[in-house]
Amino acid sequence: MPLHVLDHPLAGHLLAELRDKSTAPDRFRVLTDSLTTLLVLQATYLIRTKVDCVQTPIKATNVRVLDQGLAVVPVLRAGLGMLEPTLRLFPNVAVGYIGLERHEETAIARSYYSKLPDLTDRFTLCVDPMLATGGSASQAINLIKAHGATQVTMVSIVSAPEGVAVLQANHPDVNIVTASLDECLNDKKYIVPGLGDFGDRLYGTS
Ligand code: PRP
Ligand code: URA
C-alpha cells in the first residue's frame, strides 16, 4: 500500500523546529500536536462517508457525513503525544493502547502492555511518531489485526526507509502516512537526521 509523505509547507516548518535539538519539551509537545493534526487529516482521507440531508436556513441540501467508526491506537510512550489532537478532530474515536519498548542495544521492541477494543469495521490509525527499524510498528499492527482491524493506517512523524520497507513487507495492506522520509538508520538504529529520542524529548527524560 502507498506511502504518503506530507507535502505541506506548514508541515515542513513545524518539523524543522521539532528536529532542532534546542527545542524544549513544552514546545516539542505543541509541535507534535500540530503536526499530528495535519497527519491525521491526511490519514483519514479515505474514511467511509455517506450522503445525508440537512435543512440550512435557506433550503434543504445534500451533505456528506462520516459513516464509519474510527479507532486510534497510540504506541506507548511516544505515541501518547499524538492522541489528544486525534481526539479533538474525532471526539467519538475508540482508543486502544499498546506498550512497546525497544531494547537499548538490540533495538528489538518488547511488548509490555496491550488493551484494545474490538476493531472490526473501524478505520484504524496506529500512531507512533518514529518508524525506525519498523519492528515496533509491525508488532503493534499484528496486535491491531488480531482485534479485527482490516483497514489500518500507520501514522508517523519521521520514518526511515528501512522501517518503511519492513512494514510494507510485513503488512502490505497498511497505508503509511508520515511527515518525513529521512535518510537512513545509524548504527544504534536511530533515524538520521531524525530528531533523537522522541519519548525523551516529549517528556523531558533522558
Ligand atoms: C520509539 C518510538 C517507536 C520505536 C520505533 O519508542 O516511539 O515506538 O522507538 O523504533 P523501531 O521502528 O525501531 O521499532 P521506544 O522504544 O524508544 O519507547 P518510548 O516511546 O517508551 O520511549
Ligand atoms: N526511536 C526514537 O525515538 N528515535 C529514533 O530515531 C528511533 C527510534
Tab-separated table of C-alpha atoms and ligand atoms in Angstrom:
chain	number	residue	atom	x	y	z
A	1	MET	CA	0.000	0.000	0.000
A	2	PRO	CA	1.184	3.533	-0.590
A	3	LEU	CA	3.486	5.635	1.492
A	4	HIS	CA	2.221	9.196	1.732
A	5	VAL	CA	4.734	11.870	2.751
A	6	LEU	CA	3.040	15.123	3.779
A	7	ASP	CA	3.872	17.823	1.299
A	8	HIS	CA	2.596	20.949	3.023
A	9	PRO	CA	4.772	23.978	3.807
A	10	LEU	CA	3.389	24.143	7.348
A	11	ALA	CA	4.326	20.502	7.992
A	12	GLY	CA	7.906	21.226	6.926
A	13	HIS	CA	8.017	24.352	9.093
A	14	LEU	CA	6.752	22.547	12.202
A	15	LEU	CA	9.077	19.605	11.630
A	16	ALA	CA	12.092	21.921	11.334
A	17	GLU	CA	11.511	23.192	14.873
A	18	LEU	CA	10.738	19.702	16.164
A	19	ARG	CA	14.100	18.455	14.847
A	20	ASP	CA	16.044	21.323	16.435
A	21	LYS	CA	17.881	19.945	19.457
A	22	SER	CA	17.333	23.216	21.361
A	23	THR	CA	13.521	22.831	21.270
A	24	ALA	CA	12.360	22.250	24.862
A	25	PRO	CA	9.710	19.660	25.855
A	26	ASP	CA	6.856	22.172	26.304
A	27	ARG	CA	7.286	23.480	22.752
A	28	PHE	CA	8.039	19.974	21.462
A	29	ARG	CA	4.603	18.836	22.696
A	30	VAL	CA	2.848	21.749	20.963
A	31	LEU	CA	4.631	20.999	17.679
A	32	THR	CA	3.787	17.298	17.959
A	33	ASP	CA	0.157	18.222	18.469
A	34	SER	CA	0.031	20.493	15.397
A	35	LEU	CA	1.862	18.048	13.123
A	36	THR	CA	-0.395	15.216	14.227
A	37	THR	CA	-3.447	17.260	13.272
A	38	LEU	CA	-2.095	17.608	9.727
A	39	LEU	CA	-1.151	13.916	9.566
A	40	VAL	CA	-4.492	12.646	10.853
A	41	LEU	CA	-6.400	14.796	8.378
A	42	GLN	CA	-4.444	13.128	5.584
A	43	ALA	CA	-4.626	9.650	7.135
A	44	THR	CA	-8.432	9.746	7.373
A	45	TYR	CA	-8.952	10.965	3.829
A	46	LEU	CA	-10.423	7.601	2.788
A	47	ILE	CA	-12.750	7.048	5.750
A	48	ARG	CA	-16.205	5.940	4.591
A	49	THR	CA	-18.829	8.655	4.164
A	50	LYS	CA	-22.488	8.747	3.158
A	51	VAL	CA	-24.866	11.313	1.753
A	52	ASP	CA	-27.279	12.889	4.229
A	53	CYS	CA	-29.675	15.820	4.020
A	54	VAL	CA	-29.787	18.941	6.210
A	55	GLN	CA	-32.005	21.962	6.236
A	56	THR	CA	-29.988	25.180	6.020
A	57	PRO	CA	-31.772	28.471	6.856
A	58	ILE	CA	-32.298	28.767	3.080
A	59	LYS	CA	-33.209	25.262	1.815
A	60	ALA	CA	-32.683	21.527	2.208
A	61	THR	CA	-29.383	20.307	0.806
A	62	ASN	CA	-27.443	17.078	0.440
A	63	VAL	CA	-24.327	16.844	2.594
A	64	ARG	CA	-21.578	14.254	3.083
A	65	VAL	CA	-21.090	12.898	6.597
A	66	LEU	CA	-18.870	10.266	8.199
A	67	ASP	CA	-20.248	6.736	8.009
A	68	GLN	CA	-17.516	4.677	9.684
A	69	GLY	CA	-16.225	4.388	13.220
A	70	LEU	CA	-12.638	5.458	13.793
A	71	ALA	CA	-10.148	3.908	16.199
A	72	VAL	CA	-6.768	5.235	17.245
A	73	VAL	CA	-4.045	3.163	18.874
A	74	PRO	CA	-1.077	5.106	20.272
A	75	VAL	CA	2.090	3.100	20.837
A	76	LEU	CA	3.340	3.984	24.338
A	77	ARG	CA	5.034	6.002	25.291
A	78	ALA	CA	5.835	8.467	22.498
A	79	GLY	CA	2.564	7.810	20.632
A	80	LEU	CA	0.661	9.369	23.532
A	81	GLY	CA	1.723	12.786	22.243
A	82	MET	CA	-0.374	12.090	19.136
A	83	LEU	CA	-3.564	11.070	20.938
A	84	GLU	CA	-5.076	14.396	22.055
A	85	PRO	CA	-5.057	16.047	18.616
A	86	THR	CA	-6.739	12.941	17.175
A	87	LEU	CA	-9.413	13.086	19.892
A	88	ARG	CA	-10.027	16.752	19.141
A	89	LEU	CA	-10.651	16.024	15.458
A	90	PHE	CA	-12.683	12.847	16.087
A	91	PRO	CA	-14.273	13.027	19.559
A	92	ASN	CA	-16.082	9.696	19.113
A	93	VAL	CA	-12.971	7.712	18.285
A	94	ALA	CA	-12.374	4.386	20.099
A	95	VAL	CA	-8.948	4.321	21.765
A	96	GLY	CA	-6.699	1.308	22.306
A	97	TYR	CA	-3.221	1.266	23.833
A	98	ILE	CA	-0.115	-0.761	23.057
A	99	GLY	CA	3.057	-0.529	25.158
A	100	LEU	CA	6.298	-1.350	23.348
A	101	GLU	CA	9.863	-0.560	24.305
A	102	ARG	CA	12.995	-1.030	22.206
A	103	HIS	CA	15.928	-2.742	23.867
A	104	GLU	CA	18.748	-0.195	24.156
A	105	GLU	CA	21.336	-2.441	22.484
A	106	THR	CA	19.419	-4.721	20.116
A	107	ALA	CA	16.676	-2.180	19.216
A	108	ILE	CA	14.214	-5.077	19.312
A	109	ALA	CA	10.861	-3.977	20.712
A	110	ARG	CA	9.357	-5.782	23.730
A	111	SER	CA	5.634	-5.654	24.377
A	112	TYR	CA	4.675	-4.735	27.976
A	113	TYR	CA	1.029	-3.670	27.667
A	114	SER	CA	-1.938	-4.027	25.362
A	115	LYS	CA	-5.571	-3.008	25.737
A	116	LEU	CA	-7.532	-2.887	22.518
A	117	PRO	CA	-11.245	-2.627	21.715
A	118	ASP	CA	-12.965	-4.673	19.010
A	119	LEU	CA	-11.684	-3.036	15.812
A	120	THR	CA	-13.956	-4.824	13.320
A	121	ASP	CA	-15.081	-2.380	10.592
A	122	ARG	CA	-13.261	0.524	12.255
A	123	PHE	CA	-10.974	2.745	10.242
A	124	THR	CA	-7.932	2.266	12.477
A	125	LEU	CA	-4.947	4.561	12.972
A	126	CYS	CA	-1.818	3.289	14.687
A	127	VAL	CA	0.050	6.388	15.870
A	128	ASP	CA	3.742	6.351	16.774
A	129	PRO	CA	5.993	9.297	15.901
A	130	MET	CA	9.087	7.274	14.941
A	131	LEU	CA	9.183	4.497	12.337
A	132	ALA	CA	12.813	3.395	12.611
A	133	THR	CA	13.510	-0.341	12.089
A	134	GLY	CA	9.775	-0.950	11.699
A	135	GLY	CA	9.838	-3.594	14.452
A	136	SER	CA	7.524	-1.701	16.829
A	137	ALA	CA	5.039	-0.772	14.111
A	138	SER	CA	4.946	-4.344	12.762
A	139	GLN	CA	4.304	-5.776	16.239
A	140	ALA	CA	1.665	-3.145	17.000
A	141	ILE	CA	-0.188	-3.875	13.763
A	142	ASN	CA	-0.059	-7.633	14.439
A	143	LEU	CA	-1.977	-6.923	17.667
A	144	ILE	CA	-4.337	-4.466	15.969
A	145	LYS	CA	-5.228	-7.001	13.267
A	146	ALA	CA	-5.717	-9.706	15.896
A	147	HIS	CA	-8.505	-7.475	17.255
A	148	GLY	CA	-10.378	-7.450	13.957
A	149	ALA	CA	-8.976	-4.426	12.104
A	150	THR	CA	-8.837	-4.764	8.323
A	151	GLN	CA	-8.297	-1.108	7.379
A	152	VAL	CA	-5.175	0.126	9.151
A	153	THR	CA	-3.075	3.235	8.576
A	154	MET	CA	0.288	3.781	10.266
A	155	VAL	CA	0.775	7.438	11.177
A	156	SER	CA	4.332	8.514	11.980
A	157	ILE	CA	6.103	11.846	12.131
A	158	VAL	CA	9.563	10.728	10.967
A	159	SER	CA	10.229	7.493	9.062
A	160	ALA	CA	13.377	5.699	7.942
A	161	PRO	CA	13.431	3.919	4.562
A	162	GLU	CA	14.457	0.702	6.375
A	163	GLY	CA	11.376	0.835	8.615
A	164	VAL	CA	9.041	1.604	5.733
A	165	ALA	CA	10.411	-1.411	3.819
A	166	VAL	CA	9.994	-3.740	6.817
A	167	LEU	CA	6.451	-2.546	7.496
A	168	GLN	CA	5.472	-2.834	3.842
A	169	ALA	CA	6.890	-6.373	3.736
A	170	ASN	CA	5.137	-7.468	6.948
A	171	HIS	CA	1.865	-5.603	6.315
A	172	PRO	CA	1.492	-4.845	2.594
A	173	ASP	CA	-2.148	-3.811	3.114
A	174	VAL	CA	-1.319	-0.985	5.550
A	175	ASN	CA	-1.116	2.639	4.434
A	176	ILE	CA	1.700	4.742	5.850
A	177	VAL	CA	1.313	8.483	6.357
A	178	THR	CA	4.367	10.383	7.560
A	179	ALA	CA	5.715	13.922	7.705
A	180	SER	CA	9.202	12.911	6.527
A	181	LEU	CA	11.067	10.058	4.903
A	182	ASP	CA	14.568	10.521	6.296
A	183	GLU	CA	17.937	9.234	5.039
A	184	CYS	CA	18.698	6.039	6.963
A	185	LEU	CA	19.334	4.494	10.387
A	186	ASN	CA	22.631	4.879	12.252
A	187	ASP	CA	24.483	2.014	13.969
A	188	LYS	CA	22.301	2.457	17.074
A	189	LYS	CA	19.153	2.210	14.909
A	190	TYR	CA	18.280	5.877	15.380
A	191	ILE	CA	16.850	7.760	12.433
A	192	VAL	CA	19.297	10.033	10.542
A	193	PRO	CA	18.922	13.005	10.649
A	194	GLY	CA	15.795	12.294	12.723
A	195	LEU	CA	15.246	14.217	15.910
A	196	GLY	CA	16.742	11.955	18.588
A	197	ASP	CA	14.701	10.009	21.113
A	198	PHE	CA	11.149	11.195	20.663
A	199	GLY	CA	9.830	9.923	24.012
A	200	ASP	CA	12.674	11.576	25.914
A	201	ARG	CA	12.181	14.889	24.125
A	202	LEU	CA	8.405	14.771	24.576
A	203	TYR	CA	8.554	14.060	28.291
A	204	GLY	CA	11.861	15.690	29.316
A	205	THR	CA	13.622	12.435	30.240
A	206	SER	CA	16.921	11.003	29.082
B	1	PRP	C1	10.410	4.565	19.944
B	1	PRP	C2	9.280	5.028	19.057
B	1	PRP	C3	8.785	3.740	18.448
B	1	PRP	C4	10.054	2.945	18.296
B	1	PRP	C5	10.474	2.977	16.849
B	1	PRP	O1	9.920	4.044	21.120
B	1	PRP	O2	8.291	5.727	19.740
B	1	PRP	O3	7.840	3.055	19.243
B	1	PRP	O4	11.039	3.577	19.123
B	1	PRP	O5	11.572	2.159	16.646
B	1	PRP	P1	11.523	0.864	15.727
B	1	PRP	O6	10.837	1.245	14.475
B	1	PRP	O7	12.969	0.547	15.548
B	1	PRP	O8	10.803	-0.223	16.480
B	1	PRP	P2	10.849	3.490	22.317
B	1	PRP	O9	11.015	2.023	22.199
B	1	PRP	O10	12.092	4.320	22.400
B	1	PRP	O11	9.936	3.700	23.590
B	1	PRP	P3	9.316	5.021	24.276
B	1	PRP	O12	8.310	5.576	23.318
B	1	PRP	O13	8.684	4.477	25.506
B	1	PRP	O14	10.436	5.991	24.554
B	2	URA	N1	13.043	5.893	18.448
B	2	URA	C1	13.242	7.223	18.588
B	2	URA	O1	12.678	7.848	19.498
B	2	URA	N2	14.081	7.830	17.724
B	2	URA	C2	14.703	7.186	16.723
B	2	URA	O2	15.456	7.817	15.957
B	2	URA	C3	14.478	5.809	16.600
B	2	URA	C4	13.636	5.189	17.459
